[in-house]
Amino acid sequence: SYELTQPPSVSVSPGQTARITCSGDAFPNQYAYWYQKKPGQAPALVIYKDSERPSGIPERFSGSSSGTKVTLTISGVQAEDEADYYCQSGDSSGTFPVVFGGGTKLTVL
Amino acid sequence: QVQLQESGPGLVKPSETLSLTCTVSGGSISGYYWSWIRQPAGKGLEWIGRISFTGSTNYNPSLKSRVIIFVDMSKNQFSLELSSVTAADTAVYYCARDPGVATPYYSDYWGQGTLVTVSS
């Protein structure tokens, strides 16, 4: 199997910068994707192909990659950003083409 | 804008087959791939598998022996069947659109999800 590792939780105050990391052996050879998941709502794609932002996603959301780790950065965090965030990628061989990280709960203090 | 809506029984008995359908509106099912993903209560997301509009499928190796996904282009729908279910299959099931061909796959539009409980 293939695993992506995220911290269980991250806490920041409003206006600060939140950074959520995701580690996986297949990075940087495979793209990373990030989803925001709020209770009772469908997941929303916030970053695709490591650092691209879908239309309608605020500019405060950005993604980056370095070695075997990718990072979702939320600048100027707002209360509405409180949610679970999941990274997603796949292994290098294609045997596991879709793998989600365990998720990170972002708490806005 | 494309919209997806899951439908199907909310309660399935153990050992039976879970069947769900996703109806796509606001766009054609043609030209894209379509996925099923689930989330058990209090746990993370798990990819189940996906199908192309031509019927080509890819499944999660851990579920492959129990999963069938098929498409009905005439109805702009695709469906999931998961056999021999147990309580561990209780989850919110999402359908989603996959815009990409190359791995890793990803989903850009999601349905609201439907809760399926496995219980006698």
PDB file of C-alpha atoms in Angstrom:
ATOM      1  CA  SER A   1       0.000   0.000   0.000  1.00  0.00           C
ATOM      2  CA  TYR A   2       0.955   3.662  -0.179  1.00  0.00           C
ATOM      3  CA  GLU A   3       0.560   6.196   2.605  1.00  0.00           C
ATOM      4  CA  LEU A   4       0.388   9.963   2.876  1.00  0.00           C
ATOM      5  CA  THR A   5       1.118  11.416   6.311  1.00  0.00           C
ATOM      6  CA  GLN A   6      -0.496  14.587   7.647  1.00  0.00           C
ATOM      7  CA  PRO A   7      -0.465  16.100  11.143  1.00  0.00           C
ATOM      8  CA  PRO A   8      -3.799  15.430  12.889  1.00  0.00           C
ATOM      9  CA  SER A   9      -4.323  19.054  13.825  1.00  0.00           C
ATOM     10  CA  VAL A  10      -3.130  22.607  13.246  1.00  0.00           C
ATOM     11  CA  SER A  11      -4.309  25.655  15.185  1.00  0.00           C
ATOM     12  CA  VAL A  12      -3.900  29.300  14.274  1.00  0.00           C
ATOM     13  CA  SER A  13      -5.431  32.633  15.225  1.00  0.00           C
ATOM     14  CA  PRO A  14      -7.414  34.645  12.680  1.00  0.00           C
ATOM     15  CA  GLY A  15      -5.173  36.566  10.323  1.00  0.00           C
ATOM     16  CA  GLN A  16      -2.206  34.259  10.844  1.00  0.00           C
ATOM     17  CA  THR A  17      -0.750  31.795   8.368  1.00  0.00           C
ATOM     18  CA  ALA A  18      -1.583  28.106   8.560  1.00  0.00           C
ATOM     19  CA  ARG A  19       0.690  25.501   7.013  1.00  0.00           C
ATOM     20  CA  ILE A  20      -0.445  21.926   6.619  1.00  0.00           C
ATOM     21  CA  THR A  21       2.108  19.386   5.486  1.00  0.00           C
ATOM     22  CA  CYS A  22       1.763  16.043   3.727  1.00  0.00           C
ATOM     23  CA  SER A  23       4.594  13.549   3.326  1.00  0.00           C
ATOM     24  CA  GLY A  24       4.798  10.763   0.786  1.00  0.00           C
ATOM     25  CA  ASP A  25       7.571   8.755  -0.847  1.00  0.00           C
ATOM     26  CA  ALA A  26       6.299   9.444  -4.365  1.00  0.00           C
ATOM     27  CA  PHE A  27       6.677  13.217  -4.077  1.00  0.00           C
ATOM     28  CA  PRO A  28       7.869  15.135  -6.070  1.00  0.00           C
ATOM     29  CA  ASN A  29       7.303  12.683  -8.940  1.00  0.00           C
ATOM     30  CA  GLN A  30       3.543  12.668  -8.383  1.00  0.00           C
ATOM     31  CA  TYR A  31       1.257  15.694  -8.133  1.00  0.00           C
ATOM     32  CA  ALA A  32      -0.495  16.557  -4.901  1.00  0.00           C
ATOM     33  CA  TYR A  33      -4.080  17.702  -4.495  1.00  0.00           C
ATOM     34  CA  TRP A  34      -5.765  19.332  -1.506  1.00  0.00           C
ATOM     35  CA  TYR A  35      -9.407  19.197  -0.447  1.00  0.00           C
ATOM     36  CA  GLN A  36     -11.301  21.180   2.181  1.00  0.00           C
ATOM     37  CA  LYS A  37     -13.973  19.227   4.024  1.00  0.00           C
ATOM     38  CA  LYS A  38     -16.518  20.881   6.286  1.00  0.00           C
ATOM     39  CA  PRO A  39     -19.069  18.879   8.326  1.00  0.00           C
ATOM     40  CA  GLY A  40     -22.096  17.946   6.295  1.00  0.00           C
ATOM     41  CA  GLN A  41     -20.618  19.292   3.086  1.00  0.00           C
ATOM     42  CA  ALA A  42     -18.956  17.709   0.090  1.00  0.00           C
ATOM     43  CA  PRO A  43     -15.178  17.992  -0.157  1.00  0.00           C
ATOM     44  CA  ALA A  44     -13.993  20.979  -2.175  1.00  0.00           C
ATOM     45  CA  LEU A  45     -10.828  20.959  -4.285  1.00  0.00           C
ATOM     46  CA  VAL A  46      -8.672  23.900  -3.181  1.00  0.00           C
ATOM     47  CA  ILE A  47      -5.322  23.059  -4.825  1.00  0.00           C
ATOM     48  CA  TYR A  48      -4.523  20.806  -7.775  1.00  0.00           C
ATOM     49  CA  LYS A  49      -1.238  19.764  -9.394  1.00  0.00           C
ATOM     50  CA  ASP A  50       0.775  20.872  -6.350  1.00  0.00           C
ATOM     51  CA  SER A  51       0.126  24.597  -6.608  1.00  0.00           C
ATOM     52  CA  GLU A  52      -2.719  25.410  -9.004  1.00  0.00           C
ATOM     53  CA  ARG A  53      -5.814  27.040  -7.598  1.00  0.00           C
ATOM     54  CA  PRO A  54      -9.257  26.230  -9.068  1.00  0.00           C
ATOM     55  CA  SER A  55     -11.438  29.135 -10.071  1.00  0.00           C
ATOM     56  CA  GLY A  56     -13.383  30.514  -7.139  1.00  0.00           C
ATOM     57  CA  ILE A  57     -10.813  29.507  -4.525  1.00  0.00           C
ATOM     58  CA  PRO A  58      -9.464  32.537  -2.621  1.00  0.00           C
ATOM     59  CA  GLU A  59      -5.890  33.609  -3.295  1.00  0.00           C
ATOM     60  CA  ARG A  60      -5.003  33.011   0.359  1.00  0.00           C
ATOM     61  CA  PHE A  61      -4.857  29.295  -0.460  1.00  0.00           C
ATOM     62  CA  SER A  62      -1.571  28.176  -1.991  1.00  0.00           C
ATOM     63  CA  GLY A  63       0.376  24.958  -2.413  1.00  0.00           C
ATOM     64  CA  SER A  64       4.043  24.083  -2.656  1.00  0.00           C
ATOM     65  CA  SER A  65       6.288  21.063  -2.935  1.00  0.00           C
ATOM     66  CA  SER A  66       9.764  20.301  -1.615  1.00  0.00           C
ATOM     67  CA  GLY A  67      11.298  16.856  -1.786  1.00  0.00           C
ATOM     68  CA  THR A  68       8.981  14.246  -0.314  1.00  0.00           C
ATOM     69  CA  LYS A  69       6.754  16.826   1.346  1.00  0.00           C
ATOM     70  CA  VAL A  70       4.002  19.062   0.037  1.00  0.00           C
ATOM     71  CA  THR A  71       2.453  21.974   1.920  1.00  0.00           C
ATOM     72  CA  LEU A  72      -0.894  23.721   1.855  1.00  0.00           C
ATOM     73  CA  THR A  73      -0.559  27.300   3.050  1.00  0.00           C
ATOM     74  CA  ILE A  74      -3.507  29.462   4.052  1.00  0.00           C
ATOM     75  CA  SER A  75      -2.475  33.082   4.475  1.00  0.00           C
ATOM     76  CA  GLY A  76      -4.577  35.439   6.554  1.00  0.00           C
ATOM     77  CA  VAL A  77      -6.716  32.628   7.940  1.00  0.00           C
ATOM     78  CA  GLN A  78     -10.395  33.404   8.398  1.00  0.00           C
ATOM     79  CA  ALA A  79     -12.917  31.739  10.676  1.00  0.00           C
ATOM     80  CA  GLU A  80     -14.619  30.192   7.636  1.00  0.00           C
ATOM     81  CA  ASP A  81     -11.410  28.280   6.848  1.00  0.00           C
ATOM     82  CA  GLU A  82     -11.903  26.032   9.873  1.00  0.00           C
ATOM     83  CA  ALA A  83     -12.280  22.567   8.352  1.00  0.00           C
ATOM     84  CA  ASP A  84     -10.558  19.270   7.740  1.00  0.00           C
ATOM     85  CA  TYR A  85      -7.992  19.330   4.967  1.00  0.00           C
ATOM     86  CA  TYR A  86      -6.967  16.235   3.038  1.00  0.00           C
ATOM     87  CA  CYS A  87      -4.003  15.832   0.758  1.00  0.00           C
ATOM     88  CA  GLN A  88      -4.322  13.325  -2.076  1.00  0.00           C
ATOM     89  CA  SER A  89      -1.928  11.759  -4.518  1.00  0.00           C
ATOM     90  CA  GLY A  90      -0.939   8.342  -5.830  1.00  0.00           C
ATOM     91  CA  ASP A  91       2.029   6.007  -5.801  1.00  0.00           C
ATOM     92  CA  SER A  92       4.697   6.046  -8.501  1.00  0.00           C
ATOM     93  CA  SER A  93       3.710   2.709 -10.039  1.00  0.00           C
ATOM     94  CA  GLY A  94       0.047   3.532 -10.520  1.00  0.00           C
ATOM     95  CA  THR A  95      -1.029   0.562  -8.412  1.00  0.00           C
ATOM     96  CA  PHE A  96      -2.635   2.958  -5.966  1.00  0.00           C
ATOM     97  CA  PRO A  97      -3.717   5.845  -8.201  1.00  0.00           C
ATOM     98  CA  VAL A  98      -5.717   7.647  -5.524  1.00  0.00           C
ATOM     99  CA  VAL A  99      -4.585   7.797  -1.897  1.00  0.00           C
ATOM    100  CA  PHE A 100      -5.771  10.292   0.701  1.00  0.00           C
ATOM    101  CA  GLY A 101      -3.841  11.466   3.691  1.00  0.00           C
ATOM    102  CA  GLY A 102      -5.433  11.006   7.084  1.00  0.00           C
ATOM    103  CA  GLY A 103      -6.626  14.588   7.190  1.00  0.00           C
ATOM    104  CA  THR A 104      -5.684  17.622   9.269  1.00  0.00           C
ATOM    105  CA  LYS A 105      -8.192  19.474  11.421  1.00  0.00           C
ATOM    106  CA  LEU A 106      -7.574  23.206  11.100  1.00  0.00           C
ATOM    107  CA  THR A 107      -8.837  25.078  14.133  1.00  0.00           C
ATOM    108  CA  VAL A 108      -9.150  28.856  14.011  1.00  0.00           C
ATOM    109  CA  LEU A 109      -8.698  30.031  17.576  1.00  0.00           C
TER     110      LEU A 109
ATOM    111  CA  GLN B   1     -22.033  24.165 -13.775  1.00  0.00           C
ATOM    112  CA  VAL B   2     -22.006  20.409 -13.433  1.00  0.00           C
ATOM    113  CA  GLN B   3     -23.920  18.947 -10.488  1.00  0.00           C
ATOM    114  CA  LEU B   4     -23.887  15.424  -9.131  1.00  0.00           C
ATOM    115  CA  GLN B   5     -26.523  13.731  -6.983  1.00  0.00           C
ATOM    116  CA  GLU B   6     -26.223  10.360  -5.289  1.00  0.00           C
ATOM    117  CA  SER B   7     -29.274   8.169  -4.770  1.00  0.00           C
ATOM    118  CA  GLY B   8     -29.979   4.746  -3.370  1.00  0.00           C
ATOM    119  CA  PRO B   9     -31.008   2.853  -0.241  1.00  0.00           C
ATOM    120  CA  GLY B  10     -29.791   4.287   3.037  1.00  0.00           C
ATOM    121  CA  LEU B  11     -29.887   0.920   4.778  1.00  0.00           C
ATOM    122  CA  VAL B  12     -28.353  -2.330   3.560  1.00  0.00           C
ATOM    123  CA  LYS B  13     -28.248  -5.668   5.348  1.00  0.00           C
ATOM    124  CA  PRO B  14     -24.932  -7.393   6.058  1.00  0.00           C
ATOM    125  CA  SER B  15     -23.752  -9.731   3.274  1.00  0.00           C
ATOM    126  CA  GLU B  16     -26.000  -8.007   0.735  1.00  0.00           C
ATOM    127  CA  THR B  17     -25.040  -5.669  -2.113  1.00  0.00           C
ATOM    128  CA  LEU B  18     -24.915  -1.908  -1.754  1.00  0.00           C
ATOM    129  CA  SER B  19     -26.157  -0.135  -4.887  1.00  0.00           C
ATOM    130  CA  LEU B  20     -25.914   3.589  -5.530  1.00  0.00           C
ATOM    131  CA  THR B  21     -26.480   5.765  -8.585  1.00  0.00           C
ATOM    132  CA  CYS B  22     -25.036   9.183  -9.383  1.00  0.00           C
ATOM    133  CA  THR B  23     -26.991  11.447 -11.702  1.00  0.00           C
ATOM    134  CA  VAL B  24     -24.985  14.112 -13.525  1.00  0.00           C
ATOM    135  CA  SER B  25     -26.696  17.335 -14.548  1.00  0.00           C
ATOM    136  CA  GLY B  26     -25.477  20.562 -16.112  1.00  0.00           C
ATOM    137  CA  GLY B  27     -23.082  18.700 -18.358  1.00  0.00           C
ATOM    138  CA  SER B  28     -22.534  15.503 -20.255  1.00  0.00           C
ATOM    139  CA  ILE B  29     -21.029  12.401 -18.763  1.00  0.00           C
ATOM    140  CA  SER B  30     -19.101  12.065 -21.994  1.00  0.00           C
ATOM    141  CA  GLY B  31     -15.458  13.082 -22.000  1.00  0.00           C
ATOM    142  CA  TYR B  32     -14.760  12.609 -18.322  1.00  0.00           C
ATOM    143  CA  TYR B  33     -14.012  10.006 -15.702  1.00  0.00           C
ATOM    144  CA  TRP B  34     -16.340   9.517 -12.732  1.00  0.00           C
ATOM    145  CA  SER B  35     -15.410   8.337  -9.257  1.00  0.00           C
ATOM    146  CA  TRP B  36     -16.891   6.975  -6.060  1.00  0.00           C
ATOM    147  CA  ILE B  37     -15.312   7.952  -2.729  1.00  0.00           C
ATOM    148  CA  ARG B  38     -16.513   7.196   0.790  1.00  0.00           C
ATOM    149  CA  GLN B  39     -15.984   8.473   4.307  1.00  0.00           C
ATOM    150  CA  PRO B  40     -16.868   6.440   7.397  1.00  0.00           C
ATOM    151  CA  ALA B  41     -18.002   8.510  10.359  1.00  0.00           C
ATOM    152  CA  GLY B  42     -15.043  10.090  12.113  1.00  0.00           C
ATOM    153  CA  LYS B  43     -12.566   8.746   9.576  1.00  0.00           C
ATOM    154  CA  GLY B  44     -10.826   9.886   6.426  1.00  0.00           C
ATOM    155  CA  LEU B  45     -11.670   9.679   2.746  1.00  0.00           C
ATOM    156  CA  GLU B  46     -11.278   6.429   0.828  1.00  0.00           C
ATOM    157  CA  TRP B  47     -11.309   6.169  -2.960  1.00  0.00           C
ATOM    158  CA  ILE B  48     -13.403   3.277  -4.225  1.00  0.00           C
ATOM    159  CA  GLY B  49     -12.882   3.465  -7.969  1.00  0.00           C
ATOM    160  CA  ARG B  50     -13.752   5.251 -11.170  1.00  0.00           C
ATOM    161  CA  ILE B  51     -15.124   4.738 -14.667  1.00  0.00           C
ATOM    162  CA  SER B  52     -14.691   6.532 -17.944  1.00  0.00           C
ATOM    163  CA  PHE B  53     -17.573   7.412 -20.247  1.00  0.00           C
ATOM    164  CA  THR B  54     -16.366   4.551 -22.430  1.00  0.00           C
ATOM    165  CA  GLY B  55     -16.731   2.091 -19.553  1.00  0.00           C
ATOM    166  CA  SER B  56     -13.056   1.673 -18.671  1.00  0.00           C
ATOM    167  CA  THR B  57     -12.636   1.151 -14.919  1.00  0.00           C
ATOM    168  CA  ASN B  58     -10.001   1.494 -12.194  1.00  0.00           C
ATOM    169  CA  TYR B  59     -10.595   0.192  -8.689  1.00  0.00           C
ATOM    170  CA  ASN B  60      -8.968   0.535  -5.284  1.00  0.00           C
ATOM    171  CA  PRO B  61      -6.978  -2.691  -4.910  1.00  0.00           C
ATOM    172  CA  SER B  62      -8.312  -3.139  -1.379  1.00  0.00           C
ATOM    173  CA  LEU B  63     -11.929  -3.188  -2.601  1.00  0.00           C
ATOM    174  CA  LYS B  64     -11.506  -4.503  -6.130  1.00  0.00           C
ATOM    175  CA  SER B  65     -12.905  -7.978  -5.453  1.00  0.00           C
ATOM    176  CA  ARG B  66     -16.248  -6.525  -4.272  1.00  0.00           C
ATOM    177  CA  VAL B  67     -16.739  -3.476  -6.497  1.00  0.00           C
ATOM    178  CA  ILE B  68     -18.416  -2.906  -9.828  1.00  0.00           C
ATOM    179  CA  ILE B  69     -18.866   0.545 -11.358  1.00  0.00           C
ATOM    180  CA  PHE B  70     -20.841   0.984 -14.557  1.00  0.00           C
ATOM    181  CA  VAL B  71     -22.128   3.863 -16.644  1.00  0.00           C
ATOM    182  CA  ASP B  72     -25.417   4.580 -18.412  1.00  0.00           C
ATOM    183  CA  MET B  73     -24.745   7.344 -20.894  1.00  0.00           C
ATOM    184  CA  SER B  74     -28.380   7.468 -22.037  1.00  0.00           C
ATOM    185  CA  LYS B  75     -29.383   8.566 -18.537  1.00  0.00           C
ATOM    186  CA  ASN B  76     -26.205  10.565 -17.782  1.00  0.00           C
ATOM    187  CA  GLN B  77     -25.675   8.325 -14.766  1.00  0.00           C
ATOM    188  CA  PHE B  78     -23.059   6.048 -13.305  1.00  0.00           C
ATOM    189  CA  SER B  79     -23.524   3.490 -10.581  1.00  0.00           C
ATOM    190  CA  LEU B  80     -21.717   1.629  -7.819  1.00  0.00           C
ATOM    191  CA  GLU B  81     -22.277  -1.901  -6.591  1.00  0.00           C
ATOM    192  CA  LEU B  82     -20.415  -3.122  -3.506  1.00  0.00           C
ATOM    193  CA  SER B  83     -21.051  -6.731  -2.621  1.00  0.00           C
ATOM    194  CA  SER B  84     -20.856  -8.704   0.623  1.00  0.00           C
ATOM    195  CA  VAL B  85     -21.095  -5.601   2.772  1.00  0.00           C
ATOM    196  CA  THR B  86     -20.308  -5.492   6.475  1.00  0.00           C
ATOM    197  CA  ALA B  87     -20.636  -2.817   9.143  1.00  0.00           C
ATOM    198  CA  ALA B  88     -17.210  -1.547   8.031  1.00  0.00           C
ATOM    199  CA  ASP B  89     -18.826  -0.385   4.802  1.00  0.00           C
ATOM    200  CA  THR B  90     -21.081   2.042   6.660  1.00  0.00           C
ATOM    201  CA  ALA B  91     -20.101   5.473   5.369  1.00  0.00           C
ATOM    202  CA  VAL B  92     -21.114   8.572   3.486  1.00  0.00           C
ATOM    203  CA  TYR B  93     -20.659   7.764  -0.191  1.00  0.00           C
ATOM    204  CA  TYR B  94     -19.743  10.523  -2.633  1.00  0.00           C
ATOM    205  CA  CYS B  95     -19.728  10.537  -6.393  1.00  0.00           C
ATOM    206  CA  ALA B  96     -17.376  12.912  -8.172  1.00  0.00           C
ATOM    207  CA  ARG B  97     -16.067  14.001 -11.553  1.00  0.00           C
ATOM    208  CA  ASP B  98     -12.438  13.330 -12.493  1.00  0.00           C
ATOM    209  CA  PRO B  99     -11.043  15.675 -15.124  1.00  0.00           C
ATOM    210  CA  GLY B 100      -7.719  13.893 -15.556  1.00  0.00           C
ATOM    211  CA  VAL B 101      -6.472  10.903 -17.490  1.00  0.00           C
ATOM    212  CA  ALA B 102      -3.022  10.444 -15.936  1.00  0.00           C
ATOM    213  CA  THR B 103      -2.358   9.300 -12.398  1.00  0.00           C
ATOM    214  CA  PRO B 104      -2.781  10.407  -9.767  1.00  0.00           C
ATOM    215  CA  TYR B 105      -6.448  10.912 -10.496  1.00  0.00           C
ATOM    216  CA  TYR B 106      -8.360  13.661  -8.708  1.00  0.00           C
ATOM    217  CA  SER B 107     -11.881  15.033  -8.456  1.00  0.00           C
ATOM    218  CA  ASP B 108     -13.038  18.572  -9.133  1.00  0.00           C
ATOM    219  CA  TYR B 109     -16.823  18.333  -8.672  1.00  0.00           C
ATOM    220  CA  TRP B 110     -18.473  16.293  -5.932  1.00  0.00           C
ATOM    221  CA  GLY B 111     -21.983  15.296  -4.996  1.00  0.00           C
ATOM    222  CA  GLN B 112     -23.340  16.119  -1.539  1.00  0.00           C
ATOM    223  CA  GLY B 113     -22.961  12.522  -0.423  1.00  0.00           C
ATOM    224  CA  THR B 114     -25.385   9.916   0.837  1.00  0.00           C
ATOM    225  CA  LEU B 115     -25.190   7.975   4.078  1.00  0.00           C
ATOM    226  CA  VAL B 116     -25.366   4.215   3.748  1.00  0.00           C
ATOM    227  CA  THR B 117     -25.693   2.180   6.911  1.00  0.00           C
ATOM    228  CA  VAL B 118     -25.051  -1.557   6.962  1.00  0.00           C
ATOM    229  CA  SER B 119     -27.190  -3.144   9.629  1.00  0.00           C
ATOM    230  CA  SER B 120     -29.661  -5.961  10.059  1.00  0.00           C
TER     231      SER B 120
END
